[in-house]
Coordinates of C-alpha atoms and ligand atoms in Angstrom, one line a residue:
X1 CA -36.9 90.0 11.0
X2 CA -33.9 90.6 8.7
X3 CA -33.8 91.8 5.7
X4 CA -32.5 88.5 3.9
X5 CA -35.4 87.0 5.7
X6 CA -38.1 89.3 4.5
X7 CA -36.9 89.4 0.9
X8 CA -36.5 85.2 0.7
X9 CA -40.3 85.6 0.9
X10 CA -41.1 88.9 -1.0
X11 CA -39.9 86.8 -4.1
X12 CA -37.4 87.6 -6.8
X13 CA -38.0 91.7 -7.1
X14 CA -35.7 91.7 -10.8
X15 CA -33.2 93.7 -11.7
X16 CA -35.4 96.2 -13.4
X17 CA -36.2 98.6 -10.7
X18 CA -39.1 97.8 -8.9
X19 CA -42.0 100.8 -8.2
X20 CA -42.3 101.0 -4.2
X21 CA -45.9 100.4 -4.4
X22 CA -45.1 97.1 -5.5
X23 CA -42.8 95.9 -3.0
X24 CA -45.3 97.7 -0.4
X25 CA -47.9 95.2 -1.9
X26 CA -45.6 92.4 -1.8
X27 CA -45.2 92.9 2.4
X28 CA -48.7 93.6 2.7
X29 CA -50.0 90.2 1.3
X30 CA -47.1 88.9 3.6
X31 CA -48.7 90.3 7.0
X32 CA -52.5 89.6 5.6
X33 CA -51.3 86.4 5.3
X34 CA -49.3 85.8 8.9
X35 CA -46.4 84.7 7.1
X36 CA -45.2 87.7 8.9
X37 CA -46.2 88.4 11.8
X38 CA -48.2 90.5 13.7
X39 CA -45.9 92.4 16.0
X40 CA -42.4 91.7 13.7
X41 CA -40.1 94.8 13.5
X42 CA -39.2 94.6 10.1
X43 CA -35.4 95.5 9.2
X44 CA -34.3 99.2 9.0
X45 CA -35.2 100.8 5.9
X46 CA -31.1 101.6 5.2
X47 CA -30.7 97.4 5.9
X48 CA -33.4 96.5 3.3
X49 CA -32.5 98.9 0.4
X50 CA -28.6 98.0 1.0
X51 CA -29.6 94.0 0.5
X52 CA -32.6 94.8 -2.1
X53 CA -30.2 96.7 -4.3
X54 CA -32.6 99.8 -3.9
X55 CA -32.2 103.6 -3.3
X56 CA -33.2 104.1 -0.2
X57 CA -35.8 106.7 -1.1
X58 CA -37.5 103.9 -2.7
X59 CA -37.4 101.8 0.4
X60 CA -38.7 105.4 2.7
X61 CA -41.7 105.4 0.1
X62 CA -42.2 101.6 0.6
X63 CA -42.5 101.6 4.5
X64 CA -44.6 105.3 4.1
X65 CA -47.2 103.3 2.0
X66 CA -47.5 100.7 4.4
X67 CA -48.3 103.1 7.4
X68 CA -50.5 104.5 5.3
X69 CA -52.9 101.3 4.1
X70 CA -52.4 100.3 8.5
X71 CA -49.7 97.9 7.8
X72 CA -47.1 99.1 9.8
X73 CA -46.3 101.6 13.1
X74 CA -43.3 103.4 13.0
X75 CA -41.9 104.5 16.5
X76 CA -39.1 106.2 17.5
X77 CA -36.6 104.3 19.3
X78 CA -38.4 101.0 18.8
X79 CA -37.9 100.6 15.2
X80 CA -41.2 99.5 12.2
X81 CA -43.3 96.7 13.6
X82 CA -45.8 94.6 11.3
X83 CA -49.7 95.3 12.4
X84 CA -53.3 95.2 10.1
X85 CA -55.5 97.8 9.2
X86 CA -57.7 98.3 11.9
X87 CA -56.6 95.9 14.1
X88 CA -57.4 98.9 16.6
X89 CA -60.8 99.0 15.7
X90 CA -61.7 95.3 15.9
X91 CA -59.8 94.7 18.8
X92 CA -62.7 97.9 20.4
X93 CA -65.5 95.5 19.9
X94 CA -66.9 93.2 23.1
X95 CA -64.8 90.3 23.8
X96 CA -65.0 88.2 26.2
X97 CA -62.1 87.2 29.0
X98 CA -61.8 83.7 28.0
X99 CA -58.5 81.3 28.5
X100 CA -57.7 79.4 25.6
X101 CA -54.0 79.8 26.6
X102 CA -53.6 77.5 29.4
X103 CA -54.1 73.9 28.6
X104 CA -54.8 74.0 32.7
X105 CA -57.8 71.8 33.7
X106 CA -59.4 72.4 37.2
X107 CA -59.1 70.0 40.1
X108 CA -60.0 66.3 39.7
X109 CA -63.6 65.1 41.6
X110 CA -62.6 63.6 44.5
X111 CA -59.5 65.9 45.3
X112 CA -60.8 68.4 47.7
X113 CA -62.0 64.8 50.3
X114 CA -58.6 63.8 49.4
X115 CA -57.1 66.8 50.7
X116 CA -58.8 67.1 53.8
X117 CA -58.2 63.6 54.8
X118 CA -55.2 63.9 54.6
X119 CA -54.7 67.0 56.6
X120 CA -57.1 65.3 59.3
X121 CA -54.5 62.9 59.6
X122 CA -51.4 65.0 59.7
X123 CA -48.6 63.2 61.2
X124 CA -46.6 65.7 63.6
X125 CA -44.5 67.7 60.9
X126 CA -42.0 69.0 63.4
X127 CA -40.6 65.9 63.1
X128 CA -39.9 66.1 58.6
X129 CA -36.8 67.2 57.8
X130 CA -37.6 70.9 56.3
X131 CA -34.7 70.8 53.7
X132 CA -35.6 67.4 51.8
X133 CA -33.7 67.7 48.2
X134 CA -35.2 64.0 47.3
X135 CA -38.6 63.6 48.1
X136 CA -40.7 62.0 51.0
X137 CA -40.0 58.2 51.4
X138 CA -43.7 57.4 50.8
X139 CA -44.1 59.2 48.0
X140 CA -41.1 57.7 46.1
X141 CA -42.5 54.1 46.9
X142 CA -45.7 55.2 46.1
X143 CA -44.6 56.4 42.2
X144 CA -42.1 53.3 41.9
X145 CA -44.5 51.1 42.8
X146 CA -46.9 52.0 40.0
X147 CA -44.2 51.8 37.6
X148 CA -43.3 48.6 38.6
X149 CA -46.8 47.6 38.5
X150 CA -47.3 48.9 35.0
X151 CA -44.0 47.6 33.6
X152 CA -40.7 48.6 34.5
X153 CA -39.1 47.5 37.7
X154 CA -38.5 50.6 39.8
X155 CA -36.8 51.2 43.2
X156 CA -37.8 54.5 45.0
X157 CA -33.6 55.4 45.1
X158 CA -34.6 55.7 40.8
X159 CA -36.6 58.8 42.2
X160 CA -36.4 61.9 42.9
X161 CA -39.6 64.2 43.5
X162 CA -39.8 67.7 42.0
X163 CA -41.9 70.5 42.4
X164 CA -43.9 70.0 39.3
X165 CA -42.9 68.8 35.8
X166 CA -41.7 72.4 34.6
X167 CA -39.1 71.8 37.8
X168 CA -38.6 68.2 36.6
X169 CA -37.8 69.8 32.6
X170 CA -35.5 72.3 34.1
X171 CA -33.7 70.4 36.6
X172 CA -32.8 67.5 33.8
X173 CA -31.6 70.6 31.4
X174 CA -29.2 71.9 34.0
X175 CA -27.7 69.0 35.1
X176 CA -27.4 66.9 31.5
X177 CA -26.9 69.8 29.4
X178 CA -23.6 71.5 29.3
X179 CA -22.9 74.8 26.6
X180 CA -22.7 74.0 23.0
X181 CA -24.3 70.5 23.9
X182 CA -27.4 69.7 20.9
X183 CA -30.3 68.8 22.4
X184 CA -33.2 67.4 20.2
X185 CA -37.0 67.8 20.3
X186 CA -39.9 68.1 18.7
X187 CA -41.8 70.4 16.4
X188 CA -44.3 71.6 17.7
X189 CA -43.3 70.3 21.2
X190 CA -44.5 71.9 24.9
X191 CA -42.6 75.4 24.7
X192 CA -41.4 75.7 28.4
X193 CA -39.1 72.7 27.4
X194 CA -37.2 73.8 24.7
X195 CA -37.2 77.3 26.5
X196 CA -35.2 75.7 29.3
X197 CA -32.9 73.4 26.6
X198 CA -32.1 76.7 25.6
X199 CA -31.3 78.5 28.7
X200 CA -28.8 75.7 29.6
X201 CA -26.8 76.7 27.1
X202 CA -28.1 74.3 24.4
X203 CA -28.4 74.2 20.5
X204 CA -31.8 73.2 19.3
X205 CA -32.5 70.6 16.6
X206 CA -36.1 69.6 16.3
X207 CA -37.7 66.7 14.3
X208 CA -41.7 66.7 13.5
X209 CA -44.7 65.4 14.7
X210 CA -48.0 66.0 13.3
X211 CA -51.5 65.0 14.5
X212 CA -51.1 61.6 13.0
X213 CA -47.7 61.3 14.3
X214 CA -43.9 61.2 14.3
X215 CA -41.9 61.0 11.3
X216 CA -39.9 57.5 12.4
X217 CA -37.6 57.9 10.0
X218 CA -36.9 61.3 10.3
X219 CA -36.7 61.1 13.9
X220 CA -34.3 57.8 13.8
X221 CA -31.8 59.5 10.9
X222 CA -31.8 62.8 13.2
X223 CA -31.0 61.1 16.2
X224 CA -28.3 58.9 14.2
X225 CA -26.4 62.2 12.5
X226 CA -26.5 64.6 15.1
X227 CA -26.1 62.8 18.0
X228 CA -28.1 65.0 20.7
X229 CA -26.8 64.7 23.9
X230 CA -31.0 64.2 24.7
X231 CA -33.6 64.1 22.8
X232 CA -36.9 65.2 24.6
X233 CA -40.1 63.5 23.7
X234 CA -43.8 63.5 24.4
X235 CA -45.0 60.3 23.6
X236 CA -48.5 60.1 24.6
X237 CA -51.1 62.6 24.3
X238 CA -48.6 64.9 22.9
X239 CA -48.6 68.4 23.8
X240 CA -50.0 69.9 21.8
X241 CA -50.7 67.9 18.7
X242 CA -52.4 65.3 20.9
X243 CA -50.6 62.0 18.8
X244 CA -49.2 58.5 21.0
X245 CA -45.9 57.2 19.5
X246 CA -47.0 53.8 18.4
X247 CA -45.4 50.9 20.5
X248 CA -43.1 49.3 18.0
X249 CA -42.0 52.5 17.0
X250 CA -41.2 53.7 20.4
X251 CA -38.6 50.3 20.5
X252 CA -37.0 51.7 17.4
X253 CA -36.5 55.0 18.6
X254 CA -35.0 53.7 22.0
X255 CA -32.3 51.7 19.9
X256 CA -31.5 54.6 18.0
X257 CA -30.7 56.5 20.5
X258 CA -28.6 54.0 22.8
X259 CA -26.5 53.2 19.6
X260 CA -25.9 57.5 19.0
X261 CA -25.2 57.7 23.1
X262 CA -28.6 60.0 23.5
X263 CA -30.5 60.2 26.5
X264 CA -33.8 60.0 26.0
X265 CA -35.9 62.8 28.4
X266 CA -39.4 60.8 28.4
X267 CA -42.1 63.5 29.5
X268 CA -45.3 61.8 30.8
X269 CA -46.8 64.3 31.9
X270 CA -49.9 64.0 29.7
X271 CA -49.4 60.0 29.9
X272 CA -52.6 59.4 32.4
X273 CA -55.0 61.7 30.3
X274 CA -56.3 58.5 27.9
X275 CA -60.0 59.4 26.9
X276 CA -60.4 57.0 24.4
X277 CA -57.3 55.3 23.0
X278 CA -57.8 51.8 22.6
X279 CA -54.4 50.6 23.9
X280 CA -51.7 51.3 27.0
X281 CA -48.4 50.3 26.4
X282 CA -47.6 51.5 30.0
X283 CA -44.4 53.6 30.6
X284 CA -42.3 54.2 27.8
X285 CA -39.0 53.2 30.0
X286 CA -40.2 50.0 29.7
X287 CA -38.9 49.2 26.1
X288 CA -35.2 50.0 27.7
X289 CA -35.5 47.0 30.0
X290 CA -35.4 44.9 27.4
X291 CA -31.9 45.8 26.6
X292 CA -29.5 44.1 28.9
X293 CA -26.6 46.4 27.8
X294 CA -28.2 49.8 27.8
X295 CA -30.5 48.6 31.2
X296 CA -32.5 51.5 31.4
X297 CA -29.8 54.3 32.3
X298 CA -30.3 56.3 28.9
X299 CA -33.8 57.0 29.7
X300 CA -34.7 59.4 32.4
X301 CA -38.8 59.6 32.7
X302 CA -40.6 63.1 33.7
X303 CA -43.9 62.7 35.7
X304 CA -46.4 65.3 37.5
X305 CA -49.8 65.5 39.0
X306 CA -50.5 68.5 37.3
X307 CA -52.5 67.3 34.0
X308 CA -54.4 64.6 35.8
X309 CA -55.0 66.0 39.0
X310 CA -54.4 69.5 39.7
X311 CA -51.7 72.0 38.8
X312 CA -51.4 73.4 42.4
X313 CA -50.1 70.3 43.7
X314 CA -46.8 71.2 42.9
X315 CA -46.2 67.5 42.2
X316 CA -43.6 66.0 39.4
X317 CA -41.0 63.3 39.6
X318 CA -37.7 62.1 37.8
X319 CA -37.3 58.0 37.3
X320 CA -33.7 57.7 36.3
X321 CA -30.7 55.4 37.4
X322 CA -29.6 55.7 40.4
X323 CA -26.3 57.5 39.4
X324 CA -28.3 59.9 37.9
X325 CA -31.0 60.6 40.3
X326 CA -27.4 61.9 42.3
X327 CA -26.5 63.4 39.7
X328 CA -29.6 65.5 40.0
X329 CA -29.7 65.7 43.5
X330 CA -26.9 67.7 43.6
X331 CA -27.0 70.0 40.9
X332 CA -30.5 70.8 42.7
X333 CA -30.4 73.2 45.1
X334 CA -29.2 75.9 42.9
X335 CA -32.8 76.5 41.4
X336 CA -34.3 74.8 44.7
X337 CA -34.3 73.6 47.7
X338 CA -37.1 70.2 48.1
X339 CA -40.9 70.1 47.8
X340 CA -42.8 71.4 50.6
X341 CA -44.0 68.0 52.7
X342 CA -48.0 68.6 53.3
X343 CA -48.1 68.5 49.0
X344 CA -46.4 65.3 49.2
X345 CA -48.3 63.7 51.8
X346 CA -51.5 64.6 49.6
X347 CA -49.2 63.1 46.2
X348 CA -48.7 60.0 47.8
X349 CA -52.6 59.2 48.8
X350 CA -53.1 60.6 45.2
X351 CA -50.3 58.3 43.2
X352 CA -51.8 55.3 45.1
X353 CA -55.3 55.9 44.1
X354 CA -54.5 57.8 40.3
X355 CA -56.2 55.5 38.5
X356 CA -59.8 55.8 40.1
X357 CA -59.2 59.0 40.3
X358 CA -58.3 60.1 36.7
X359 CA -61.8 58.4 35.9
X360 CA -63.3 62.0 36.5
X361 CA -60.7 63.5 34.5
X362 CA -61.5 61.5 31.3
X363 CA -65.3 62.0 31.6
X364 CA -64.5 65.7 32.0
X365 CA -61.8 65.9 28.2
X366 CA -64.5 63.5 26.8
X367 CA -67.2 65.8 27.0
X368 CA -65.0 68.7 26.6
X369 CA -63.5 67.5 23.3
X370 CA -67.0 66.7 22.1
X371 CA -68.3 70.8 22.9
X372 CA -65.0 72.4 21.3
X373 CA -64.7 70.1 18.3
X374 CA -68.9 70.6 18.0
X375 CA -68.2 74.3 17.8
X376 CA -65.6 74.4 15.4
X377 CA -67.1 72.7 12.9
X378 CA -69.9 74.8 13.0
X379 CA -68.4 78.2 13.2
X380 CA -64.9 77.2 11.6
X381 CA -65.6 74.4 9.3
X382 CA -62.9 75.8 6.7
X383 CA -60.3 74.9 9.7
X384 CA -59.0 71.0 9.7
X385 CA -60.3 70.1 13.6
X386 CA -58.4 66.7 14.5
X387 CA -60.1 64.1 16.9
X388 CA -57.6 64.1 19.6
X389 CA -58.3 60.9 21.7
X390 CA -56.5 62.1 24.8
X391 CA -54.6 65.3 25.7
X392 CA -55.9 68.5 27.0
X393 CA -55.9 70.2 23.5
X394 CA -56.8 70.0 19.7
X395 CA -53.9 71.1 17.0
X396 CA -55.8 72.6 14.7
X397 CA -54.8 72.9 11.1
X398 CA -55.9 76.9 9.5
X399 CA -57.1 76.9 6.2
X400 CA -54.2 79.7 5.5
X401 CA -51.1 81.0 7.4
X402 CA -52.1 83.9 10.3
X403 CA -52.0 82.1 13.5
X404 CA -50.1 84.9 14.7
X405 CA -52.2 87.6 13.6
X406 CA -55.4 86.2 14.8
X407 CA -53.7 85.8 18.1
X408 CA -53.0 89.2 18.4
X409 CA -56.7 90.5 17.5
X410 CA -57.7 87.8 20.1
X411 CA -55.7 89.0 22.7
X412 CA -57.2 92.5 22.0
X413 CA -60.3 91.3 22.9
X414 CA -59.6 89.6 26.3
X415 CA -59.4 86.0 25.2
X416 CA -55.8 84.6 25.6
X417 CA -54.3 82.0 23.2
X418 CA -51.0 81.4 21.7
X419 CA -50.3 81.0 18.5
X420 CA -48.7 77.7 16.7
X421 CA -45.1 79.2 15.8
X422 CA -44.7 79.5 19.7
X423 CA -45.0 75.7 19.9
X424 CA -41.7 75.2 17.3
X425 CA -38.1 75.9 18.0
X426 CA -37.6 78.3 14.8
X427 CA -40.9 80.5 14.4
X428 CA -42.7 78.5 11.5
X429 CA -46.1 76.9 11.8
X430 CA -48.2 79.6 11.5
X431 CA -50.9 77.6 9.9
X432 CA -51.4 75.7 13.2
X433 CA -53.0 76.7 16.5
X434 CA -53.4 75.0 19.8
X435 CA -56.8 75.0 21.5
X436 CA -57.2 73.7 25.1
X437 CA -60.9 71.8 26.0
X438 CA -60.2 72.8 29.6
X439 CA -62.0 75.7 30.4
X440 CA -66.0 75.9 31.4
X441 CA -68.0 74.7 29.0
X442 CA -69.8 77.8 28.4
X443 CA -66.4 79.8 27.6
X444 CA -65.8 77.2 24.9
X445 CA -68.4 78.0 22.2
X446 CA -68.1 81.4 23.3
X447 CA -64.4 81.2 22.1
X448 CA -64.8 79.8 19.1
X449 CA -67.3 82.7 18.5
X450 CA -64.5 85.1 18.7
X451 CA -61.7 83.1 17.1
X452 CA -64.5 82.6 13.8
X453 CA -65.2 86.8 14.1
X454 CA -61.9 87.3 14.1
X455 CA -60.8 85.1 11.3
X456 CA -63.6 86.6 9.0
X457 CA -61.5 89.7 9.9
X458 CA -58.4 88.7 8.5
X459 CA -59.6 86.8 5.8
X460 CA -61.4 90.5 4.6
X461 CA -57.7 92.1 5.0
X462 CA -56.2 89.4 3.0
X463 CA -58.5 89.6 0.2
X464 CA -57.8 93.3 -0.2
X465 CA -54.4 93.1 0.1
X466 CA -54.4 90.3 -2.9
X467 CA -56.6 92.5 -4.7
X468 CA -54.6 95.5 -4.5
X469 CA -51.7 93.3 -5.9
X470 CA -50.8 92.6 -9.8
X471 CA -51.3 89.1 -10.0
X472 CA -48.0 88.7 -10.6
X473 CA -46.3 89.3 -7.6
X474 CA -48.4 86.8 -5.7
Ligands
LIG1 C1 -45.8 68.2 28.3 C2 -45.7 69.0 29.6 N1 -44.8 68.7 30.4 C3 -44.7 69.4 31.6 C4 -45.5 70.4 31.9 C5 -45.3 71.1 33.2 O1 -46.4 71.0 34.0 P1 -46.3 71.2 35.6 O2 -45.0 71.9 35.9 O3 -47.5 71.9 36.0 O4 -46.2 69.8 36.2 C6 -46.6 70.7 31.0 C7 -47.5 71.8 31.3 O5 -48.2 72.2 30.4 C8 -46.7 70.0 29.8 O6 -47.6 70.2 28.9

């Protein structure tokens, strides 16, 4: 963190000088508070008295008190890094090994039968061509033809098949994006995706999305000003707020974007994970074939098996135009070289029975939903636990900034999570936190448990540090 950074939120100090123990107060409620982090290294003691207008000494005496109260750990080499007092201590107690990280569900009912059919039947493989860049024949009728059943007339030459939907992200990055390109997406939005935006050389915009929604207008105007080379969006089941862009307003946004020349990178990923949501508006690359001019080519769709099926199928597709799907097919092979043949033999038995078979799924997130949100608002009812109806996680709202800090605790304790500011292109949204209903029942209450301990933990630290504060400096 800089020091301009940490002294926008330490507040106006005055010119008159200001004692050390208040400025070590200041940071303290800062860290109690997870508006800085857990883990931070805050900026060299010569940066921050240069741009605080202090003596150094003054600044030496500042960082000494917060080692001192357990605020901060000093070590050589590696600079002064945020922590809480006796994060050590708490992080000692019995945890339990539970993943609240991964929003990774476990194979669908019916998948294991599924596989061994299919391996009963194994045509002679000797005769697949072992370097296959766009994806088994059957398989890309089988995923056109359910687009073209649910909407938008698809060819299998408007696919390509990837090895899973991270691939599919990745693959879309490094062939649309070129250096100094913007690329727009959401905040929060899946991380992996803006991660590889970013790696393609691209500068991140982002436009929000809460629980209830995307901010139309927001989103439109953004889109209009900036002109993102793409824009990547979730549209249903968002990951992680859970939200579905309402069907007029997905029209709006495809206008917007084929009047500013943006691409729009559809990820349906989560698309087949409905528990409860009264309507389908089927693929969102539908709205585009009702523009005769734009016809489709400025929306490329992102599709895997992993949500709704299983992650270890390997399994993700790009629909695009034809032109593009080339496009993609030879910028390919320098991050891979084709899915491996048995997984897409299985995909394609799978694609043409997804729909009975994503029946197990949403029995599975509906009762999983009902446990984790059951739990919360018994052990947590301070937090603001949304009602996701489809998805594979809850956004939950804190009732005060620390996401970050009661990540870290948790993490100490064997339970994996990460914290909201992960899901956002600049750091912020500490108040939020995503929690996956996909592991065992059992581990779910059993998380909560240690989230709630935990919480209590820093709410105690907090207090203190606001008590040891003259009310004027918070
Ligand atoms: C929105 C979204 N897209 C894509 C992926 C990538 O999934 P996979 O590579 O397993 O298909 C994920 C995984 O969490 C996701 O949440």
């Amino acid at each position: 963190m800089s020091a301009r950074a940490l002294l926008s939120m330490t507040g106006d100090l005055g010119a008159e000088p200001v004692a050390y123990t208040e400025l070590a107060g200041r940071i303290r409620v800062l860290i109690a508070d997870g508006r800085v982090a857990v883990g931070t290294r805050l900026p060299s003691e010569r940066e921050l008295a240069v741009l605080a207008g202090r003596s150094r000494t003054t600044i030496v005496a500042t960082y000494q008190a917060l080692r001192d109260s357990g605020h901060l750990v000093s070590r050589q080499g590696s600079g002064s890094r945020a922590t809480l007092p006796h994060l050590a201590d708490i992080s000692k107690r019995p945890g339990r090994a539970v993943n609240f990280a991964g929003s990774v569900p476990p194979p669908v009912d019916g998948l294991r039968e599924l596989i061994a059919e299919t391996t009963t039947d194994l045509p002679d493989i000797t005769t697949f061509p072992g370097f296959d860049l766009l994806g088994n024949d059957a398989l890309r009728e089988a995923i056109a033809d359910r687009y073209t059943q649910r909407g938008p007339p698809t060819s299998p030459d408007q696919i390509i098949v990837t090895t899973g939907g991270q691939h599919a992200i990745a693959l879309t990055a490094q062939t649309l994006i070129q250096r100094t390109d913007t690329a727009l997406v959401e905040s929060p939005t899946y991380p992996h995706a803006y991660e590889a935006f970013q790696r393609a050389g691209a500068r991140m915009i982002a436009s929000p999305v809460t629980t209830d929604g995307w901010d139309i207008p927001h989103l439109v105007a953004t889109i209009q000003q900036s002109r993102p080379v793409l824009a990547y969006l979730i549209p249903d089941f968002h990951n992680p707020t859970g939200a579905s862009m309402h069907p007029e307003d997905r029209a709006r946004v495809v206008h917007a974007a084929r009047t500013a020349g943006t691409t729009l990178v559809i990820d349906e990923a989560p698309a087949d994970l409905n528990i409860d949501r009264p309507w389908d508006d089927g693929p969102f690359a539908r709205h585009a074939t009702r523009d005769a001019t734009w016809n489709g080519s400025g929306i490329i769709t992102l599709g895997s098996l992993s949500k709704s099926i299983w992650s270890g199928l390997r399994i993700g597709w790009i629909r695009a135009d034809e032109a593009v799907i080339r496009r993609l097919v030879q910028a390919r092979p320098a991050g891979d070289l084709g899915t491996p043949p048995i997984e897409q033999l299985i995909g394609e038995r799978v694609v043409r029975r997804l729909d009975e078979l994503v029946i197990g799924r949403r029995r599975f997130l509906h009762e999983h939903r009902t446990v984790l949100t059951e739990s919360l608002n018994r052990r947590l009812p301070q937090w603001t636990t949304p009602w996701p109806d489809g998805g594979l996680s809850m956004w939950v709202q804190l009732d005060h900034p620390g996401s970050s800090a009661l990540t870290s605790i948790c993490r100490a304790r064997g339970m994996s999570l990460i914290a909201g500011p992960k899901f956002s292109i600049d750091g912020s949204l500490e108040r939020f936190l995503r929690l996956p209903f996909t592991s065992p029942i059992a581990d779910l209450d059993a998380g909560v448990e240690l989230l709630a301990d935990a919480w209590a933990h820093l709410d105690a630290n907090a207090r203190t540090a606001h008590e040891r504060l003259p009310a004027s400096a918070i």
